[in-house]
Amino acid sequence: MKTLSIGMFDSGVGGLTVLKEVRNLLPAEHIIYLGDTARVPYGNRSPHTVTKYALESALFLLTKGIKILVIACNTSAALSLNILKKKLPIPVLGVIDPGAKEAVTHTKKKKIGIIGTKATIRSMAYERAIRRLDPAIEVSSRPCPLFVPIVEEGLEHDEVAYLMAEKYLKEFKDSHIDVLVMGCTHYPILEDVIRKTMGDDVSIVHTGKETAKEVKKTLEREGIISETGRGHSEYFVTDSPESFEEIGSRFLGERITHIKFVKNLDYKDFLLSS
Ligand code: DGL
């Protein structure tokens, strides 16, 4: 078991912000990453569709030999964590609970803000996770859909990023939250902009960082952590490896190569072909 990989999936390139944190904390682990670039974005889709895609991604990764599954995509974790936990024979972690836990630890005013895709915000998954830990906490949330294309276009230092942050985050400033959760894979790339817009009194939670700590704890608890050697990451995408390479290399801060193309994620097809 120890030598098996960590499986991780996202709707596309954004989950690399989670992969980066897992790799930093667990350098000896192999990681198999799947980006469903043919069907990105998930953030505007229905719970039914997102869950179907999540099951397909999970099954694909299972066939690669993984010991734990990390749902790096906030939208997928918000809508499909429970079903994947029920269906899979290995530990499954999403980015929502670790982010919620960190937010609860940091709030003194008991006022937390959440930003994410439309589907994540609509699901109320962060609210539920926070209220399970402390029902007295006031949670406000709002979708920030333009942050994803701003980041993918490489405009994270541009004026447009600051303008949108002012517009999206204004209500949080008015409601005096003291913790803001970046509930979407892409938002850590905008962390500077978000921090400058919110000011120093607001703590910003990076769900990927918190998830990495949770992955480590789970591997230790299960006795399946790799502690020696150097791990490597393997990348699979369902469309346009070239564009994943370009944007992903920017996200990771290093060149990604050898990205493999997966023609069809429909699990019936690959069960038949394997
Ligand atoms: N990865 C998605 C998330 O974290 C953002 C991109 C998308 O909408 O698919 O919610």
Tab-separated table of N, CA and C in Angstrom, residues 72-215:
chain	number	residue	atom	x	y	z
A	72	ALA	N	-9.611	17.571	-5.374
A	72	ALA	CA	-8.986	18.889	-5.312
A	72	ALA	C	-9.945	20.002	-5.716
A	73	CYS	N	-10.964	19.643	-6.484
A	73	CYS	CA	-11.924	20.626	-6.990
A	73	CYS	C	-12.980	20.926	-5.912
A	74	ASN	N	-13.112	22.187	-5.561
A	74	ASN	CA	-14.093	22.554	-4.519
A	74	ASN	C	-15.512	22.203	-4.933
A	75	THR	N	-15.825	22.443	-6.216
A	75	THR	CA	-17.185	22.169	-6.693
A	75	THR	C	-17.489	20.679	-6.569
A	76	SER	N	-16.551	19.831	-6.988
A	76	SER	CA	-16.749	18.378	-6.892
A	76	SER	C	-16.827	17.938	-5.438
A	77	ALA	N	-15.958	18.487	-4.606
A	77	ALA	CA	-15.968	18.092	-3.191
A	77	ALA	C	-17.289	18.514	-2.544
A	78	ALA	N	-17.759	19.702	-2.899
A	78	ALA	CA	-19.010	20.204	-2.309
A	78	ALA	C	-20.183	19.296	-2.667
A	79	LEU	N	-20.164	18.754	-3.873
A	79	LEU	CA	-21.344	18.026	-4.352
A	79	LEU	C	-21.206	16.505	-4.323
A	80	SER	N	-19.990	15.989	-4.260
A	80	SER	CA	-19.853	14.531	-4.409
A	80	SER	C	-18.996	13.831	-3.370
A	81	LEU	N	-18.552	14.545	-2.338
A	81	LEU	CA	-17.695	13.871	-1.341
A	81	LEU	C	-18.402	12.670	-0.715
A	82	ASN	N	-19.642	12.851	-0.301
A	82	ASN	CA	-20.313	11.774	0.427
A	82	ASN	C	-20.478	10.519	-0.417
A	83	ILE	N	-20.885	10.691	-1.651
A	83	ILE	CA	-21.093	9.509	-2.503
A	83	ILE	C	-19.760	8.815	-2.793
A	84	LEU	N	-18.703	9.593	-3.014
A	84	LEU	CA	-17.409	8.959	-3.286
A	84	LEU	C	-16.891	8.229	-2.040
A	85	LYS	N	-17.129	8.810	-0.880
A	85	LYS	CA	-16.708	8.148	0.364
A	85	LYS	C	-17.422	6.807	0.509
A	86	LYS	N	-18.718	6.812	0.152
A	86	LYS	CA	-19.508	5.588	0.282
A	86	LYS	C	-19.067	4.524	-0.713
A	87	LYS	N	-18.752	4.946	-1.939
A	87	LYS	CA	-18.506	3.984	-3.020
A	87	LYS	C	-17.075	3.454	-3.077
A	88	LEU	N	-16.101	4.242	-2.581
A	88	LEU	CA	-14.711	3.843	-2.818
A	88	LEU	C	-14.113	3.036	-1.658
A	89	PRO	N	-13.286	2.056	-1.992
A	89	PRO	CA	-12.707	1.202	-0.945
A	89	PRO	C	-11.456	1.804	-0.300
A	90	ILE	N	-11.157	3.067	-0.606
A	90	ILE	CA	-9.953	3.720	-0.055
A	90	ILE	C	-10.380	5.037	0.620
A	91	PRO	N	-9.514	5.644	1.461
A	91	PRO	CA	-9.893	6.929	2.061
A	91	PRO	C	-10.096	8.019	0.998
A	92	VAL	N	-11.123	8.837	1.193
A	92	VAL	CA	-11.422	9.931	0.251
A	92	VAL	C	-11.459	11.238	1.038
A	93	LEU	N	-10.732	12.235	0.542
A	93	LEU	CA	-10.711	13.552	1.201
A	93	LEU	C	-11.090	14.630	0.213
A	94	GLY	N	-11.855	15.612	0.681
A	94	GLY	CA	-12.168	16.764	-0.169
A	94	GLY	C	-11.560	18.011	0.441
A	95	VAL	N	-11.630	19.119	-0.291
A	95	VAL	CA	-11.001	20.346	0.193
A	95	VAL	C	-11.890	21.159	1.145
A	96	ILE	N	-13.171	20.778	1.246
A	96	ILE	CA	-14.107	21.616	2.011
A	96	ILE	C	-13.867	21.517	3.530
A	97	ASP	N	-13.862	20.287	4.061
A	97	ASP	CA	-13.758	20.143	5.523
A	97	ASP	C	-12.450	20.715	6.095
A	98	PRO	N	-11.296	20.436	5.453
A	98	PRO	CA	-10.064	21.023	5.999
A	98	PRO	C	-10.095	22.563	5.991
A	99	GLY	N	-10.672	23.152	4.942
A	99	GLY	CA	-10.775	24.619	4.860
A	99	GLY	C	-11.704	25.160	5.932
A	100	ALA	N	-12.828	24.464	6.144
A	100	ALA	CA	-13.804	24.904	7.140
A	100	ALA	C	-13.195	24.846	8.545
A	101	LYS	N	-12.458	23.752	8.795
A	101	LYS	CA	-11.850	23.574	10.121
A	101	LYS	C	-10.862	24.708	10.431
A	102	GLU	N	-10.051	25.040	9.453
A	102	GLU	CA	-9.062	26.108	9.640
A	102	GLU	C	-9.767	27.455	9.875
A	103	ALA	N	-10.835	27.693	9.137
A	103	ALA	CA	-11.561	28.960	9.283
A	103	ALA	C	-12.132	29.081	10.699
A	104	VAL	N	-12.695	27.993	11.203
A	104	VAL	CA	-13.301	28.004	12.539
A	104	VAL	C	-12.222	28.270	13.606
A	105	THR	N	-11.037	27.703	13.407
A	105	THR	CA	-9.945	27.916	14.361
A	105	THR	C	-9.560	29.393	14.427
A	106	HIS	N	-9.641	30.091	13.293
A	106	HIS	CA	-9.132	31.461	13.241
A	106	HIS	C	-10.123	32.560	13.574
A	107	THR	N	-11.425	32.273	13.499
A	107	THR	CA	-12.360	33.394	13.685
A	107	THR	C	-12.545	33.741	15.167
A	108	LYS	N	-12.323	35.005	15.471
A	108	LYS	CA	-12.552	35.460	16.854
A	108	LYS	C	-13.928	36.097	16.939
A	109	LYS	N	-14.296	36.768	15.817
A	109	LYS	CA	-15.608	37.447	15.797
A	109	LYS	C	-16.753	36.487	15.483
A	110	LYS	N	-16.421	35.250	15.142
A	110	LYS	CA	-17.400	34.245	14.700
A	110	LYS	C	-18.147	34.716	13.459
A	111	LYS	N	-17.374	35.294	12.539
A	111	LYS	CA	-17.944	35.735	11.259
A	111	LYS	C	-17.000	35.325	10.140
A	112	ILE	N	-17.459	34.390	9.333
A	112	ILE	CA	-16.598	33.847	8.273
A	112	ILE	C	-17.230	34.121	6.909
A	113	GLY	N	-16.391	34.466	5.946
A	113	GLY	CA	-16.857	34.649	4.561
A	113	GLY	C	-16.340	33.509	3.688
A	114	ILE	N	-17.151	33.119	2.706
A	114	ILE	CA	-16.742	32.045	1.778
A	114	ILE	C	-16.869	32.579	0.359
A	115	ILE	N	-15.851	32.338	-0.463
A	115	ILE	CA	-15.986	32.627	-1.894
A	115	ILE	C	-15.705	31.342	-2.681
A	116	GLY	N	-16.409	31.182	-3.810
A	116	GLY	CA	-16.237	29.969	-4.612
A	116	GLY	C	-17.001	30.084	-5.919
A	117	THR	N	-17.151	28.967	-6.594
A	117	THR	CA	-17.949	28.977	-7.828
A	117	THR	C	-19.439	29.053	-7.463
A	118	LYS	N	-20.263	29.268	-8.472
A	118	LYS	CA	-21.707	29.334	-8.222
A	118	LYS	C	-22.204	28.027	-7.604
A	119	ALA	N	-21.743	26.888	-8.159
A	119	ALA	CA	-22.229	25.587	-7.681
A	119	ALA	C	-21.787	25.327	-6.238
A	120	THR	N	-20.565	25.701	-5.914
A	120	THR	CA	-20.077	25.500	-4.533
A	120	THR	C	-20.895	26.344	-3.564
A	121	ILE	N	-21.100	27.596	-3.901
A	121	ILE	CA	-21.838	28.492	-2.996
A	121	ILE	C	-23.283	28.010	-2.857
A	122	ARG	N	-23.893	27.643	-3.981
A	122	ARG	CA	-25.279	27.161	-3.959
A	122	ARG	C	-25.427	25.910	-3.076
A	123	SER	N	-24.407	25.067	-3.075
A	123	SER	CA	-24.494	23.800	-2.322
A	123	SER	C	-24.524	24.006	-0.803
A	124	MET	N	-24.028	25.153	-0.334
A	124	MET	CA	-23.924	25.450	1.111
A	124	MET	C	-23.019	24.449	1.848
A	125	ALA	N	-22.155	23.785	1.129
A	125	ALA	CA	-21.305	22.754	1.764
A	125	ALA	C	-20.380	23.370	2.824
A	126	TYR	N	-19.819	24.534	2.541
A	126	TYR	CA	-18.951	25.180	3.548
A	126	TYR	C	-19.748	25.574	4.786
A	127	GLU	N	-20.942	26.127	4.577
A	127	GLU	CA	-21.785	26.527	5.720
A	127	GLU	C	-22.036	25.319	6.621
A	128	ARG	N	-22.422	24.194	5.992
A	128	ARG	CA	-22.729	22.994	6.780
A	128	ARG	C	-21.501	22.520	7.556
A	129	ALA	N	-20.354	22.518	6.872
A	129	ALA	CA	-19.129	22.035	7.526
A	129	ALA	C	-18.759	22.954	8.700
A	130	ILE	N	-18.939	24.253	8.525
A	130	ILE	CA	-18.593	25.204	9.604
A	130	ILE	C	-19.581	25.075	10.762
A	131	ARG	N	-20.863	24.980	10.439
A	131	ARG	CA	-21.877	24.911	11.519
A	131	ARG	C	-21.796	23.598	12.298
A	132	ARG	N	-21.309	22.542	11.636
A	132	ARG	CA	-21.100	21.283	12.369
A	132	ARG	C	-20.047	21.486	13.467
A	133	LEU	N	-19.084	22.345	13.176
A	133	LEU	CA	-18.012	22.569	14.143
A	133	LEU	C	-18.405	23.608	15.193
A	134	ASP	N	-19.164	24.618	14.786
A	134	ASP	CA	-19.612	25.659	15.721
A	134	ASP	C	-20.886	26.315	15.178
A	135	PRO	N	-22.038	25.913	15.703
A	135	PRO	CA	-23.311	26.428	15.170
A	135	PRO	C	-23.512	27.924	15.404
A	136	ALA	N	-22.693	28.522	16.274
A	136	ALA	CA	-22.881	29.950	16.561
A	136	ALA	C	-22.215	30.852	15.509
A	137	ILE	N	-21.466	30.260	14.617
A	137	ILE	CA	-20.738	31.092	13.640
A	137	ILE	C	-21.666	31.586	12.529
A	138	GLU	N	-21.499	32.872	12.209
A	138	GLU	CA	-22.267	33.477	11.113
A	138	GLU	C	-21.454	33.309	9.823
A	139	VAL	N	-22.077	32.726	8.811
A	139	VAL	CA	-21.335	32.508	7.558
A	139	VAL	C	-21.998	33.312	6.438
A	140	SER	N	-21.197	34.104	5.726
A	140	SER	CA	-21.744	34.762	4.536
A	140	SER	C	-20.940	34.273	3.339
A	141	SER	N	-21.613	34.174	2.205
A	141	SER	CA	-20.894	33.614	1.054
A	141	SER	C	-21.326	34.293	-0.237
A	142	ARG	N	-20.421	34.248	-1.220
A	142	ARG	CA	-20.810	34.752	-2.539
A	142	ARG	C	-19.940	34.138	-3.632
A	143	PRO	N	-20.547	33.881	-4.791
A	143	PRO	CA	-19.754	33.346	-5.905
A	143	PRO	C	-18.918	34.449	-6.551
A	144	CYS	N	-17.760	34.084	-7.058
A	144	CYS	CA	-16.883	35.040	-7.750
A	144	CYS	C	-16.494	34.435	-9.100
A	145	PRO	N	-17.453	34.216	-10.005
A	145	PRO	CA	-17.180	33.428	-11.211
A	145	PRO	C	-16.084	33.993	-12.132
A	146	LEU	N	-15.892	35.302	-12.127
A	146	LEU	CA	-14.882	35.832	-13.060
A	146	LEU	C	-13.440	35.638	-12.583
A	147	PHE	N	-13.260	35.255	-11.333
A	147	PHE	CA	-11.888	35.020	-10.859
A	147	PHE	C	-11.207	33.890	-11.636
A	148	VAL	N	-11.998	32.849	-12.013
A	148	VAL	CA	-11.380	31.707	-12.707
A	148	VAL	C	-10.787	32.130	-14.064
A	149	PRO	N	-11.579	32.752	-14.963
A	149	PRO	CA	-10.966	33.176	-16.231
A	149	PRO	C	-9.878	34.232	-16.062
A	150	ILE	N	-9.989	35.087	-15.074
A	150	ILE	CA	-8.936	36.103	-14.856
A	150	ILE	C	-7.604	35.396	-14.596
A	151	VAL	N	-7.652	34.369	-13.755
A	151	VAL	CA	-6.425	33.638	-13.422
A	151	VAL	C	-5.930	32.836	-14.624
A	152	GLU	N	-6.851	32.173	-15.321
A	152	GLU	CA	-6.412	31.339	-16.457
A	152	GLU	C	-5.833	32.194	-17.589
A	153	GLU	N	-6.281	33.443	-17.687
A	153	GLU	CA	-5.731	34.351	-18.706
A	153	GLU	C	-4.434	35.010	-18.233
A	154	GLY	N	-3.993	34.685	-17.041
A	154	GLY	CA	-2.741	35.257	-16.527
A	154	GLY	C	-2.887	36.719	-16.134
A	155	LEU	N	-4.099	37.126	-15.732
A	155	LEU	CA	-4.341	38.535	-15.406
A	155	LEU	C	-4.358	38.795	-13.890
A	156	GLU	N	-3.679	37.912	-13.133
A	156	GLU	CA	-3.787	38.029	-11.673
A	156	GLU	C	-3.107	39.279	-11.098
A	157	HIS	N	-2.249	39.951	-11.902
A	157	HIS	CA	-1.654	41.194	-11.385
A	157	HIS	C	-2.254	42.406	-12.091
A	158	ASP	N	-3.226	42.165	-12.939
A	158	ASP	CA	-3.803	43.239	-13.748
A	158	ASP	C	-4.857	44.012	-12.948
A	159	GLU	N	-5.091	45.215	-13.428
A	159	GLU	CA	-6.114	46.082	-12.831
A	159	GLU	C	-7.478	45.396	-12.745
A	160	VAL	N	-7.782	44.563	-13.760
A	160	VAL	CA	-9.088	43.912	-13.795
A	160	VAL	C	-9.289	42.998	-12.574
A	161	ALA	N	-8.200	42.405	-12.101
A	161	ALA	CA	-8.280	41.530	-10.928
A	161	ALA	C	-8.651	42.353	-9.689
A	162	TYR	N	-8.029	43.535	-9.564
A	162	TYR	CA	-8.328	44.394	-8.413
A	162	TYR	C	-9.756	44.928	-8.473
A	163	LEU	N	-10.178	45.301	-9.694
A	163	LEU	CA	-11.543	45.825	-9.853
A	163	LEU	C	-12.589	44.787	-9.462
A	164	MET	N	-12.383	43.552	-9.940
A	164	MET	CA	-13.351	42.493	-9.629
A	164	MET	C	-13.312	42.140	-8.134
A	165	ALA	N	-12.106	42.154	-7.560
A	165	ALA	CA	-11.994	41.840	-6.127
A	165	ALA	C	-12.756	42.892	-5.314
A	166	GLU	N	-12.617	44.168	-5.684
A	166	GLU	CA	-13.356	45.243	-4.982
A	166	GLU	C	-14.852	44.979	-5.052
A	167	LYS	N	-15.296	44.623	-6.246
A	167	LYS	CA	-16.732	44.424	-6.465
A	167	LYS	C	-17.249	43.198	-5.691
A	168	TYR	N	-16.530	42.084	-5.838
A	168	TYR	CA	-16.981	40.843	-5.206
A	168	TYR	C	-16.870	40.879	-3.671
A	169	LEU	N	-15.811	41.532	-3.173
A	169	LEU	CA	-15.518	41.388	-1.740
A	169	LEU	C	-16.083	42.518	-0.884
A	170	LYS	N	-16.700	43.496	-1.542
A	170	LYS	CA	-17.194	44.674	-0.820
A	170	LYS	C	-18.127	44.273	0.335
A	171	GLU	N	-19.060	43.360	0.034
A	171	GLU	CA	-20.049	43.016	1.076
A	171	GLU	C	-19.406	42.344	2.298
A	172	PHE	N	-18.263	41.668	2.067
A	172	PHE	CA	-17.578	41.046	3.209
A	172	PHE	C	-16.937	42.119	4.085
A	173	LYS	N	-16.449	43.173	3.425
A	173	LYS	CA	-15.850	44.262	4.213
A	173	LYS	C	-16.933	44.906	5.068
A	174	ASP	N	-18.107	45.077	4.454
A	174	ASP	CA	-19.214	45.720	5.175
A	174	ASP	C	-19.726	44.846	6.320
A	175	SER	N	-19.638	43.504	6.156
A	175	SER	CA	-20.191	42.646	7.214
A	175	SER	C	-19.148	42.270	8.273
A	176	HIS	N	-17.948	42.843	8.155
A	176	HIS	CA	-16.908	42.702	9.193
A	176	HIS	C	-16.535	41.271	9.538
A	177	ILE	N	-16.366	40.431	8.530
A	177	ILE	CA	-15.850	39.087	8.777
A	177	ILE	C	-14.379	39.200	9.215
A	178	ASP	N	-13.866	38.189	9.903
A	178	ASP	CA	-12.430	38.226	10.182
A	178	ASP	C	-11.676	37.045	9.549
A	179	VAL	N	-12.421	36.164	8.848
A	179	VAL	CA	-11.781	35.067	8.107
A	179	VAL	C	-12.489	34.928	6.756
A	180	LEU	N	-11.687	34.767	5.713
A	180	LEU	CA	-12.262	34.546	4.376
A	180	LEU	C	-11.665	33.256	3.805
A	181	VAL	N	-12.540	32.339	3.376
A	181	VAL	CA	-12.064	31.065	2.824
A	181	VAL	C	-12.035	31.151	1.300
A	182	MET	N	-10.875	30.844	0.726
A	182	MET	CA	-10.771	30.808	-0.743
A	182	MET	C	-11.264	29.430	-1.183
A	183	GLY	N	-12.582	29.333	-1.424
A	183	GLY	CA	-13.209	28.040	-1.697
A	183	GLY	C	-13.233	27.664	-3.165
A	184	CYS	N	-12.140	27.886	-3.843
A	184	CYS	CA	-12.020	27.511	-5.266
A	184	CYS	C	-10.542	27.331	-5.564
A	185	THR	N	-10.246	26.339	-6.390
A	185	THR	CA	-8.848	25.997	-6.675
A	185	THR	C	-8.017	27.173	-7.207
A	186	HIS	N	-8.661	28.053	-7.980
A	186	HIS	CA	-7.907	29.118	-8.651
A	186	HIS	C	-7.571	30.308	-7.747
A	187	TYR	N	-8.312	30.466	-6.661
A	187	TYR	CA	-8.200	31.718	-5.909
A	187	TYR	C	-6.852	31.941	-5.223
A	188	PRO	N	-6.124	30.869	-4.830
A	188	PRO	CA	-4.810	31.131	-4.232
A	188	PRO	C	-3.874	31.926	-5.158
A	189	ILE	N	-4.093	31.825	-6.467
A	189	ILE	CA	-3.257	32.605	-7.397
A	189	ILE	C	-3.575	34.107	-7.228
A	190	LEU	N	-4.760	34.394	-6.710
A	190	LEU	CA	-5.169	35.788	-6.487
A	190	LEU	C	-5.008	36.203	-5.024
A	191	GLU	N	-4.263	35.401	-4.266
A	191	GLU	CA	-4.207	35.644	-2.817
A	191	GLU	C	-3.733	37.069	-2.482
A	192	ASP	N	-2.742	37.557	-3.217
A	192	ASP	CA	-2.226	38.925	-2.965
A	192	ASP	C	-3.315	39.970	-3.151
A	193	VAL	N	-4.052	39.810	-4.264
A	193	VAL	CA	-5.115	40.763	-4.593
A	193	VAL	C	-6.205	40.709	-3.511
A	194	ILE	N	-6.549	39.492	-3.114
A	194	ILE	CA	-7.608	39.313	-2.111
A	194	ILE	C	-7.155	39.903	-0.767
A	195	ARG	N	-5.907	39.638	-0.424
A	195	ARG	CA	-5.353	40.150	0.835
A	195	ARG	C	-5.342	41.677	0.847
A	196	LYS	N	-4.875	42.260	-0.272
A	196	LYS	CA	-4.808	43.734	-0.332
A	196	LYS	C	-6.213	44.330	-0.264
A	197	THR	N	-7.173	43.654	-0.894
A	197	THR	CA	-8.538	44.187	-0.909
A	197	THR	C	-9.190	44.077	0.468
A	198	MET	N	-8.946	42.977	1.157
A	198	MET	CA	-9.606	42.752	2.449
A	198	MET	C	-8.874	43.441	3.610
A	199	GLY	N	-7.579	43.697	3.453
A	199	GLY	CA	-6.809	44.309	4.551
A	199	GLY	C	-6.254	43.266	5.505
A	200	ASP	N	-5.336	43.736	6.378
A	200	ASP	CA	-4.577	42.806	7.226
A	200	ASP	C	-5.379	42.176	8.360
A	201	ASP	N	-6.545	42.727	8.658
A	201	ASP	CA	-7.302	42.186	9.798
A	201	ASP	C	-8.077	40.918	9.456
A	202	VAL	N	-8.098	40.564	8.183
A	202	VAL	CA	-8.859	39.375	7.780
A	202	VAL	C	-7.884	38.240	7.450
A	203	SER	N	-8.068	37.085	8.096
A	203	SER	CA	-7.220	35.921	7.759
A	203	SER	C	-7.780	35.254	6.507
A	204	ILE	N	-6.886	34.851	5.634
A	204	ILE	CA	-7.300	34.203	4.391
A	204	ILE	C	-6.963	32.716	4.486
A	205	VAL	N	-7.946	31.859	4.236
A	205	VAL	CA	-7.703	30.414	4.325
A	205	VAL	C	-7.484	29.820	2.933
A	206	HIS	N	-6.350	29.123	2.789
A	206	HIS	CA	-5.975	28.438	1.547
A	206	HIS	C	-6.362	26.967	1.753
A	207	THR	N	-7.458	26.553	1.137
A	207	THR	CA	-7.974	25.208	1.415
A	207	THR	C	-6.993	24.106	0.988
A	208	GLY	N	-6.205	24.373	-0.056
A	208	GLY	CA	-5.229	23.391	-0.536
A	208	GLY	C	-4.184	23.083	0.532
A	209	LYS	N	-3.715	24.134	1.207
A	209	LYS	CA	-2.705	23.960	2.271
A	209	LYS	C	-3.271	23.099	3.387
A	210	GLU	N	-4.502	23.385	3.767
A	210	GLU	CA	-5.128	22.645	4.876
A	210	GLU	C	-5.405	21.198	4.461
A	211	THR	N	-5.771	21.012	3.202
A	211	THR	CA	-6.038	19.659	2.704
A	211	THR	C	-4.757	18.824	2.735
A	212	ALA	N	-3.643	19.442	2.357
A	212	ALA	CA	-2.369	18.715	2.365
A	212	ALA	C	-2.077	18.177	3.774
A	213	LYS	N	-2.335	19.008	4.793
A	213	LYS	CA	-2.083	18.561	6.180
A	213	LYS	C	-2.991	17.377	6.525
A	214	GLU	N	-4.220	17.446	6.050
A	214	GLU	CA	-5.194	16.377	6.321
A	214	GLU	C	-4.790	15.084	5.593
A	215	VAL	N	-4.259	15.222	4.381
A	215	VAL	CA	-3.799	14.034	3.634
A	215	VAL	C	-2.681	13.361	4.431
